[in-house]
PDB file of C-alpha atoms in Angstrom:
ATOM      1  CA  MET A   1      64.835 131.379  64.204  1.00 54.00           C
ATOM      2  CA  VAL A   2      61.525 133.496  64.998  1.00 54.00           C
ATOM      3  CA  GLY A   3      63.591 136.382  63.909  1.00 52.00           C
ATOM      4  CA  ILE A   4      64.927 135.254  60.375  1.00 60.00           C
ATOM      5  CA  VAL A   5      61.233 133.964  59.691  1.00 56.00           C
ATOM      6  CA  THR A   6      59.694 137.282  60.624  1.00 58.00           C
ATOM      7  CA  LEU A   7      62.555 139.153  58.545  1.00 61.00           C
ATOM      8  CA  LEU A   8      61.780 136.826  55.488  1.00 62.00           C
ATOM      9  CA  GLY A   9      58.194 137.486  55.752  1.00 60.00           C
ATOM     10  CA  LEU A  10      58.946 141.470  55.737  1.00 60.00           C
ATOM     11  CA  VAL A  11      60.992 141.069  52.772  1.00 59.00           C
ATOM     12  CA  LEU A  12      58.691 138.791  50.902  1.00 60.00           C
ATOM     13  CA  GLY A  13      55.631 140.514  51.437  1.00 61.00           C
ATOM     14  CA  GLU A  14      52.318 139.355  53.076  1.00 64.00           C
ATOM     15  CA  GLU A  15      51.145 137.538  49.992  1.00 69.00           C
ATOM     16  CA  ILE A  16      54.132 135.651  49.261  1.00 72.00           C
ATOM     17  CA  SER A  17      55.315 134.772  52.600  1.00 69.00           C
ATOM     18  CA  GLN A  18      51.733 133.260  53.098  1.00 73.00           C
ATOM     19  CA  GLY A  19      52.303 131.012  50.276  1.00 78.00           C
ATOM     20  CA  LEU A  20      56.069 130.277  51.083  1.00 83.00           C
ATOM     21  CA  LEU A  21      55.895 129.885  55.005  1.00 84.00           C
ATOM     22  CA  ALA A  22      52.659 129.062  55.949  1.00 88.00           C
ATOM     23  CA  LEU A  23      51.384 125.384  56.898  1.00 92.00           C
ATOM     24  CA  ASP A  24      50.021 123.496  53.870  1.00 90.00           C
ATOM     25  CA  PRO A  25      49.596 119.730  54.442  1.00 91.00           C
ATOM     26  CA  ILE A  26      49.414 119.025  50.589  1.00 91.00           C
ATOM     27  CA  ARG A  27      52.758 120.546  49.973  1.00 91.00           C
ATOM     28  CA  VAL A  28      54.285 119.158  52.950  1.00 92.00           C
ATOM     29  CA  MET A  29      53.327 115.362  52.254  1.00 91.00           C
ATOM     30  CA  TYR A  30      53.377 115.515  48.319  1.00 91.00           C
ATOM     31  CA  GLY A  31      55.629 118.389  47.648  1.00 89.00           C
ATOM     32  CA  PHE A  32      57.883 117.489  50.388  1.00 90.00           C
ATOM     33  CA  GLU A  33      58.141 121.265  51.458  1.00 90.00           C
ATOM     34  CA  LEU A  34      59.177 120.125  54.888  1.00 92.00           C
ATOM     35  CA  TRP A  35      60.105 123.322  56.276  1.00 90.00           C
ATOM     36  CA  ARG A  36      56.791 124.676  56.485  1.00 92.00           C
ATOM     37  CA  PRO A  37      55.722 123.229  59.957  1.00 93.00           C
ATOM     38  CA  ILE A  38      58.964 125.060  61.294  1.00 91.00           C
ATOM     39  CA  THR A  39      57.984 128.253  59.594  1.00 89.00           C
ATOM     40  CA  ALA A  40      54.450 128.100  60.645  1.00 90.00           C
ATOM     41  CA  ALA A  41      55.546 127.548  64.434  1.00 90.00           C
ATOM     42  CA  CYS A  42      57.953 130.504  64.199  1.00 86.00           C
ATOM     43  CA  PHE A  43      56.110 133.145  62.361  1.00 84.00           C
ATOM     44  CA  LEU A  44      54.605 135.817  64.358  1.00 82.00           C
ATOM     45  CA  GLY A  45      53.065 138.059  61.924  1.00 75.00           C
ATOM     46  CA  SER A  46      54.065 141.431  61.031  1.00 73.00           C
ATOM     47  CA  PRO A  47      55.977 143.641  63.722  1.00 72.00           C
ATOM     48  CA  SER A  48      53.327 145.196  65.982  1.00 75.00           C
ATOM     49  CA  ILE A  49      52.234 145.761  69.596  1.00 80.00           C
ATOM     50  CA  GLY A  50      50.963 142.216  69.396  1.00 77.00           C
ATOM     51  CA  TRP A  51      54.376 140.568  67.611  1.00 78.00           C
ATOM     52  CA  LEU A  52      56.221 142.477  70.729  1.00 84.00           C
ATOM     53  CA  MET A  53      54.314 141.016  73.276  1.00 84.00           C
ATOM     54  CA  ASN A  54      54.236 137.615  71.492  1.00 84.00           C
ATOM     55  CA  ALA A  55      58.086 137.729  71.169  1.00 84.00           C
ATOM     56  CA  TYR A  56      58.469 138.782  74.767  1.00 85.00           C
ATOM     57  CA  TYR A  57      55.948 135.747  76.149  1.00 85.00           C
ATOM     58  CA  LEU A  58      57.942 133.066  73.411  1.00 85.00           C
ATOM     59  CA  PHE A  59      61.467 134.710  75.059  1.00 86.00           C
ATOM     60  CA  THR A  60      60.310 134.449  78.602  1.00 85.00           C
ATOM     61  CA  TYR A  61      58.632 131.481  79.023  1.00 85.00           C
ATOM     62  CA  GLY A  62      60.563 129.410  76.771  1.00 86.00           C
ATOM     63  CA  SER A  63      63.867 130.468  78.399  1.00 88.00           C
ATOM     64  CA  SER A  64      61.915 129.599  81.777  1.00 86.00           C
ATOM     65  CA  LEU A  65      61.214 126.302  80.349  1.00 88.00           C
ATOM     66  CA  GLU A  66      64.496 125.468  78.936  1.00 87.00           C
ATOM     67  CA  ARG A  67      66.315 126.368  82.348  1.00 88.00           C
ATOM     68  CA  GLY A  68      63.856 124.200  84.067  1.00 86.00           C
ATOM     69  CA  VAL A  69      64.017 121.118  82.178  1.00 88.00           C
ATOM     70  CA  GLY A  70      67.586 121.568  80.073  1.00 89.00           C
ATOM     71  CA  THR A  71      68.332 122.359  76.645  1.00 89.00           C
ATOM     72  CA  ALA A  72      67.973 119.046  75.123  1.00 91.00           C
ATOM     73  CA  GLN A  73      64.249 118.091  77.031  1.00 92.00           C
ATOM     74  CA  HIS A  74      63.427 121.642  75.693  1.00 91.00           C
ATOM     75  CA  PHE A  75      64.266 120.839  72.127  1.00 91.00           C
ATOM     76  CA  LEU A  76      62.466 117.526  72.256  1.00 93.00           C
ATOM     77  CA  PHE A  77      59.537 119.488  73.580  1.00 94.00           C
ATOM     78  CA  LEU A  78      59.365 122.128  70.807  1.00 93.00           C
ATOM     79  CA  MET A  79      59.699 119.098  68.235  1.00 94.00           C
ATOM     80  CA  ILE A  80      56.745 116.981  69.763  1.00 95.00           C
ATOM     81  CA  GLN A  81      54.771 120.370  69.931  1.00 96.00           C
ATOM     82  CA  ILE A  82      55.120 121.189  66.322  1.00 95.00           C
ATOM     83  CA  CYS A  83      54.191 117.533  65.442  1.00 95.00           C
ATOM     84  CA  ILE A  84      51.080 117.766  67.444  1.00 96.00           C
ATOM     85  CA  LEU A  85      50.195 121.516  66.576  1.00 96.00           C
ATOM     86  CA  SER A  86      50.675 120.660  62.952  1.00 96.00           C
ATOM     87  CA  ILE A  87      47.934 118.491  63.145  1.00 96.00           C
ATOM     88  CA  PHE A  88      45.635 120.406  64.977  1.00 96.00           C
ATOM     89  CA  SER A  89      46.341 123.376  62.833  1.00 95.00           C
ATOM     90  CA  ALA A  90      46.006 121.622  59.527  1.00 94.00           C
ATOM     91  CA  PHE A  91      42.397 120.054  60.916  1.00 94.00           C
ATOM     92  CA  PHE A  92      41.388 123.897  61.674  1.00 95.00           C
ATOM     93  CA  GLY A  93      42.745 125.327  58.626  1.00 93.00           C
ATOM     94  CA  LEU A  94      45.365 127.547  60.499  1.00 93.00           C
ATOM     95  CA  PRO A  95      48.094 128.664  58.398  1.00 92.00           C
ATOM     96  CA  PHE A  96      50.239 129.583  61.399  1.00 92.00           C
ATOM     97  CA  PHE A  97      50.573 128.318  65.008  1.00 94.00           C
ATOM     98  CA  ALA A  98      53.128 130.313  66.713  1.00 91.00           C
ATOM     99  CA  GLN A  99      50.850 131.587  69.439  1.00 92.00           C
ATOM    100  CA  SER A 100      49.725 128.082  70.213  1.00 95.00           C
ATOM    101  CA  VAL A 101      53.461 127.101  70.938  1.00 94.00           C
ATOM    102  CA  ILE A 102      53.605 129.782  73.363  1.00 93.00           C
ATOM    103  CA  THR A 103      50.742 128.911  75.185  1.00 95.00           C
ATOM    104  CA  SER A 104      51.810 124.812  75.110  1.00 95.00           C
ATOM    105  CA  MET A 105      55.115 126.560  77.226  1.00 93.00           C
ATOM    106  CA  LEU A 106      53.117 128.814  79.335  1.00 93.00           C
ATOM    107  CA  HIS A 107      50.717 125.629  80.106  1.00 94.00           C
ATOM    108  CA  VAL A 108      53.615 123.025  80.856  1.00 94.00           C
ATOM    109  CA  LEU A 109      55.152 125.488  83.102  1.00 91.00           C
ATOM    110  CA  SER A 110      51.848 126.272  84.682  1.00 91.00           C
ATOM    111  CA  ARG A 111      50.949 122.897  85.531  1.00 91.00           C
ATOM    112  CA  SER A 112      54.332 122.337  87.063  1.00 87.00           C
ATOM    113  CA  MET A 113      53.857 125.182  89.599  1.00 86.00           C
ATOM    114  CA  PRO A 114      50.289 125.885  89.280  1.00 87.00           C
ATOM    115  CA  THR A 115      50.147 127.917  92.671  1.00 87.00           C
ATOM    116  CA  GLN A 116      53.032 129.735  92.550  1.00 88.00           C
ATOM    117  CA  PRO A 117      52.544 133.648  92.325  1.00 86.00           C
ATOM    118  CA  VAL A 118      53.362 135.483  88.999  1.00 83.00           C
ATOM    119  CA  LYS A 119      53.006 139.086  87.657  1.00 80.00           C
ATOM    120  CA  TRP A 120      51.086 139.303  84.243  1.00 77.00           C
ATOM    121  CA  LEU A 121      50.511 143.039  83.463  1.00 74.00           C
ATOM    122  CA  VAL A 122      49.690 144.690  86.424  1.00 79.00           C
ATOM    123  CA  PHE A 123      48.385 141.852  88.360  1.00 79.00           C
ATOM    124  CA  THR A 124      49.777 138.743  90.574  1.00 85.00           C
ATOM    125  CA  VAL A 125      48.093 135.814  89.918  1.00 87.00           C
ATOM    126  CA  PRO A 126      48.594 132.031  90.320  1.00 90.00           C
ATOM    127  CA  TYR A 127      50.621 130.473  87.602  1.00 88.00           C
ATOM    128  CA  TRP A 128      47.770 128.199  86.544  1.00 90.00           C
ATOM    129  CA  THR A 129      45.836 131.091  85.172  1.00 91.00           C
ATOM    130  CA  LEU A 130      48.102 132.545  82.612  1.00 90.00           C
ATOM    131  CA  PRO A 131      47.199 130.616  79.841  1.00 92.00           C
ATOM    132  CA  TYR A 132      43.627 131.230  80.180  1.00 93.00           C
ATOM    133  CA  GLY A 133      44.436 135.161  80.887  1.00 89.00           C
ATOM    134  CA  LEU A 134      46.332 135.271  77.695  1.00 89.00           C
ATOM    135  CA  MET A 135      43.282 133.362  75.777  1.00 93.00           C
ATOM    136  CA  ALA A 136      40.783 135.921  77.448  1.00 91.00           C
ATOM    137  CA  SER A 137      42.848 138.695  76.580  1.00 88.00           C
ATOM    138  CA  ASP A 138      43.226 138.141  73.176  1.00 89.00           C
ATOM    139  CA  ALA A 139      39.183 137.213  72.707  1.00 92.00           C
ATOM    140  CA  LEU A 140      38.541 140.606  74.053  1.00 91.00           C
ATOM    141  CA  GLN A 141      41.016 142.419  72.231  1.00 88.00           C
ATOM    142  CA  ALA A 142      39.310 140.491  68.969  1.00 87.00           C
ATOM    143  CA  GLY A 143      35.868 141.218  69.918  1.00 87.00           C
ATOM    144  CA  SER A 144      36.456 144.730  70.701  1.00 85.00           C
ATOM    145  CA  SER A 145      38.009 145.461  67.249  1.00 83.00           C
ATOM    146  CA  GLY A 146      35.318 143.728  65.332  1.00 82.00           C
ATOM    147  CA  GLY A 147      36.998 140.433  64.876  1.00 84.00           C
ATOM    148  CA  SER A 148      35.982 136.776  66.101  1.00 89.00           C
ATOM    149  CA  PRO A 149      36.476 136.303  69.826  1.00 91.00           C
ATOM    150  CA  ALA A 150      36.358 132.341  69.006  1.00 92.00           C
ATOM    151  CA  ALA A 151      38.835 132.519  66.382  1.00 92.00           C
ATOM    152  CA  ALA A 152      41.098 134.554  68.644  1.00 91.00           C
ATOM    153  CA  ALA A 153      40.875 131.870  71.549  1.00 94.00           C
ATOM    154  CA  LEU A 154      41.396 128.801  69.063  1.00 96.00           C
ATOM    155  CA  PRO A 155      45.012 128.965  68.953  1.00 95.00           C
ATOM    156  CA  HIS A 156      45.411 129.111  72.903  1.00 96.00           C
ATOM    157  CA  ILE A 157      43.148 126.603  73.203  1.00 96.00           C
ATOM    158  CA  LEU A 158      45.060 123.854  70.638  1.00 97.00           C
ATOM    159  CA  GLY A 159      48.089 125.318  72.617  1.00 96.00           C
ATOM    160  CA  ILE A 160      46.842 124.184  75.637  1.00 96.00           C
ATOM    161  CA  LEU A 161      45.373 120.593  74.553  1.00 97.00           C
ATOM    162  CA  SER A 162      48.981 120.125  72.782  1.00 97.00           C
ATOM    163  CA  GLY A 163      50.949 121.450  76.165  1.00 95.00           C
ATOM    164  CA  HIS A 164      48.713 118.925  78.320  1.00 95.00           C
ATOM    165  CA  ILE A 165      49.353 115.889  76.156  1.00 95.00           C
ATOM    166  CA  TYR A 166      52.933 116.334  76.476  1.00 95.00           C
ATOM    167  CA  PHE A 167      52.411 117.272  80.344  1.00 93.00           C
ATOM    168  CA  PHE A 168      50.234 114.275  80.966  1.00 92.00           C
ATOM    169  CA  HIS A 169      52.774 111.834  79.119  1.00 90.00           C
ATOM    170  CA  LYS A 170      55.837 113.564  80.702  1.00 90.00           C
ATOM    171  CA  SER A 171      54.676 114.115  84.287  1.00 87.00           C
ATOM    172  CA  ILE A 172      51.833 112.393  85.013  1.00 87.00           C
ATOM    173  CA  TRP A 173      51.567 109.003  83.695  1.00 86.00           C
ATOM    174  CA  PRO A 174      55.249 107.910  84.539  1.00 84.00           C
ATOM    175  CA  ARG A 175      54.004 108.365  88.313  1.00 81.00           C
ATOM    176  CA  SER A 176      51.211 105.276  87.640  1.00 79.00           C
ATOM    177  CA  GLU A 177      52.707 101.899  88.592  1.00 72.00           C
ATOM    178  CA  GLY A 178      54.560 100.255  86.271  1.00 71.00           C
ATOM    179  CA  ALA A 179      54.677 103.325  83.509  1.00 73.00           C
ATOM    180  CA  GLU A 180      57.711 104.515  82.182  1.00 80.00           C
ATOM    181  CA  ASP A 181      58.776 108.077  81.507  1.00 80.00           C
ATOM    182  CA  TRP A 182      59.051 107.727  77.519  1.00 85.00           C
ATOM    183  CA  LEU A 183      59.610 111.227  76.697  1.00 86.00           C
ATOM    184  CA  ASN A 184      62.990 111.617  77.833  1.00 88.00           C
ATOM    185  CA  ALA A 185      65.408 113.369  75.957  1.00 87.00           C
ATOM    186  CA  PRO A 186      67.830 110.968  74.009  1.00 87.00           C
ATOM    187  CA  ALA A 187      71.543 110.756  75.364  1.00 88.00           C
ATOM    188  CA  PHE A 188      72.877 112.104  71.996  1.00 88.00           C
ATOM    189  CA  LEU A 189      70.761 114.916  72.560  1.00 87.00           C
ATOM    190  CA  SER A 190      71.731 115.419  76.218  1.00 87.00           C
ATOM    191  CA  ARG A 191      75.243 115.230  74.880  1.00 87.00           C
ATOM    192  CA  ARG A 192      75.155 117.478  72.321  1.00 86.00           C
ATOM    193  CA  PHE A 193      73.129 120.390  74.038  1.00 84.00           C
ATOM    194  CA  ASP A 194      73.367 119.818  77.951  1.00 79.00           C
ATOM    195  CA  VAL A 195      76.845 120.784  79.442  1.00 68.00           C
ATOM    196  CA  ASP A 196      76.183 118.086  82.176  1.00 56.00           C
ATOM    197  CA  PRO A 197      73.003 115.950  81.762  1.00 44.00           C
ATOM    198  CA  ASN A 198      73.788 114.479  85.055  1.00 48.00           C
ATOM    199  CA  VAL A 199      73.920 117.504  87.150  1.00 44.00           C
ATOM    200  CA  GLU A 200      70.981 119.717  87.905  1.00 46.00           C
ATOM    201  CA  THR A 201      72.329 123.026  88.660  1.00 43.00           C
ATOM    202  CA  SER A 202      69.628 125.393  87.526  1.00 48.00           C
ATOM    203  CA  LYS A 203      67.491 126.964  90.374  1.00 50.00           C
ATOM    204  CA  SER A 204      64.550 126.682  88.042  1.00 53.00           C
ATOM    205  CA  LYS A 205      64.940 123.189  87.159  1.00 55.00           C
ATOM    206  CA  GLU A 206      65.153 122.488  91.075  1.00 59.00           C
ATOM    207  CA  SER A 207      61.995 124.429  91.643  1.00 59.00           C
ATOM    208  CA  ILE A 208      60.032 122.462  88.749  1.00 62.00           C
ATOM    209  CA  ASN A 209      61.256 119.334  90.167  1.00 58.00           C
ATOM    210  CA  LYS A 210      60.317 120.256  93.909  1.00 60.00           C
ATOM    211  CA  ALA A 211      56.679 121.379  92.533  1.00 59.00           C
ATOM    212  CA  LEU A 212      56.386 117.795  90.631  1.00 57.00           C
ATOM    213  CA  LYS A 213      57.468 115.953  93.837  1.00 55.00           C
ATOM    214  CA  SER A 214      55.293 117.919  95.889  1.00 59.00           C
ATOM    215  CA  ARG A 215      52.467 117.073  93.620  1.00 56.00           C
ATOM    216  CA  LYS A 216      53.475 113.231  93.791  1.00 51.00           C
ATOM    217  CA  LYS A 217      53.043 113.495  97.541  1.00 54.00           C
ATOM    218  CA  GLY A 218      49.650 115.066  97.152  1.00 54.00           C
ATOM    219  CA  LYS A 219      48.520 111.958  94.987  1.00 50.00           C
ATOM    220  CA  ARG A 220      49.694 109.678  97.660  1.00 49.00           C
ATOM    221  CA  LYS A 221      47.284 111.580  99.869  1.00 50.00           C
ATOM    222  CA  GLY A 222      44.376 111.400  97.821  1.00 47.00           C
ATOM    223  CA  ARG A 223      44.878 114.541  95.543  1.00 44.00           C
ATOM    224  CA  LYS A 224      43.526 113.994  92.266  1.00 43.00           C
ATOM    225  CA  LEU A 225      46.260 115.030  89.463  1.00 40.00           C
ATOM    226  CA  GLY A 226      45.627 115.865  85.923  1.00 40.00           C
ATOM    227  CA  MET A 227      42.492 117.881  86.368  1.00 38.00           C
TER     228      MET A 227
END
């Protein structure tokens, strides 16, 4: 989908693609141009070094999250992120929010396995630092090229907020007494997308579940979660 939207943007040109693919709340609500939130979430801009990096992050972290939670749950996650980020982006006047979607994926992964070492560029860092590392990197690049560091950091901030809304309601709130996990993928999605939704065969999924269980034990010992 990202490739299709990017190719469409190249064929149409920057001006037309901005008018056709960008998020426009008025046209979505009153013109029923319902494709705009989807294209705004998929458009990474014109091909460049930044485009290649974002495409790599999208594939890497998106694939990791999908393997970890299953295709059906991953699809539900994306739909929730598009809805939340459409509201955030409309409020802040952002025409595209693919970067925010990438950061939201990374935030959910990093919260599931916060202390796991992971390589970023030439460094090995704890997983929880990655969303903030990407934000700092983009802000520094924007500042060095004469742009606005705050504007470069905003999509990452919105992605972290949106991802944490999902993570809280999916992984923290259900562990409260009497609370339910109401963000489970519906059965029809699991039947459609997952080979066997009742069997967890993915090592990544087992790793995430193990991490979440250890955090749950930590809560019983007095550790504070959600911070």
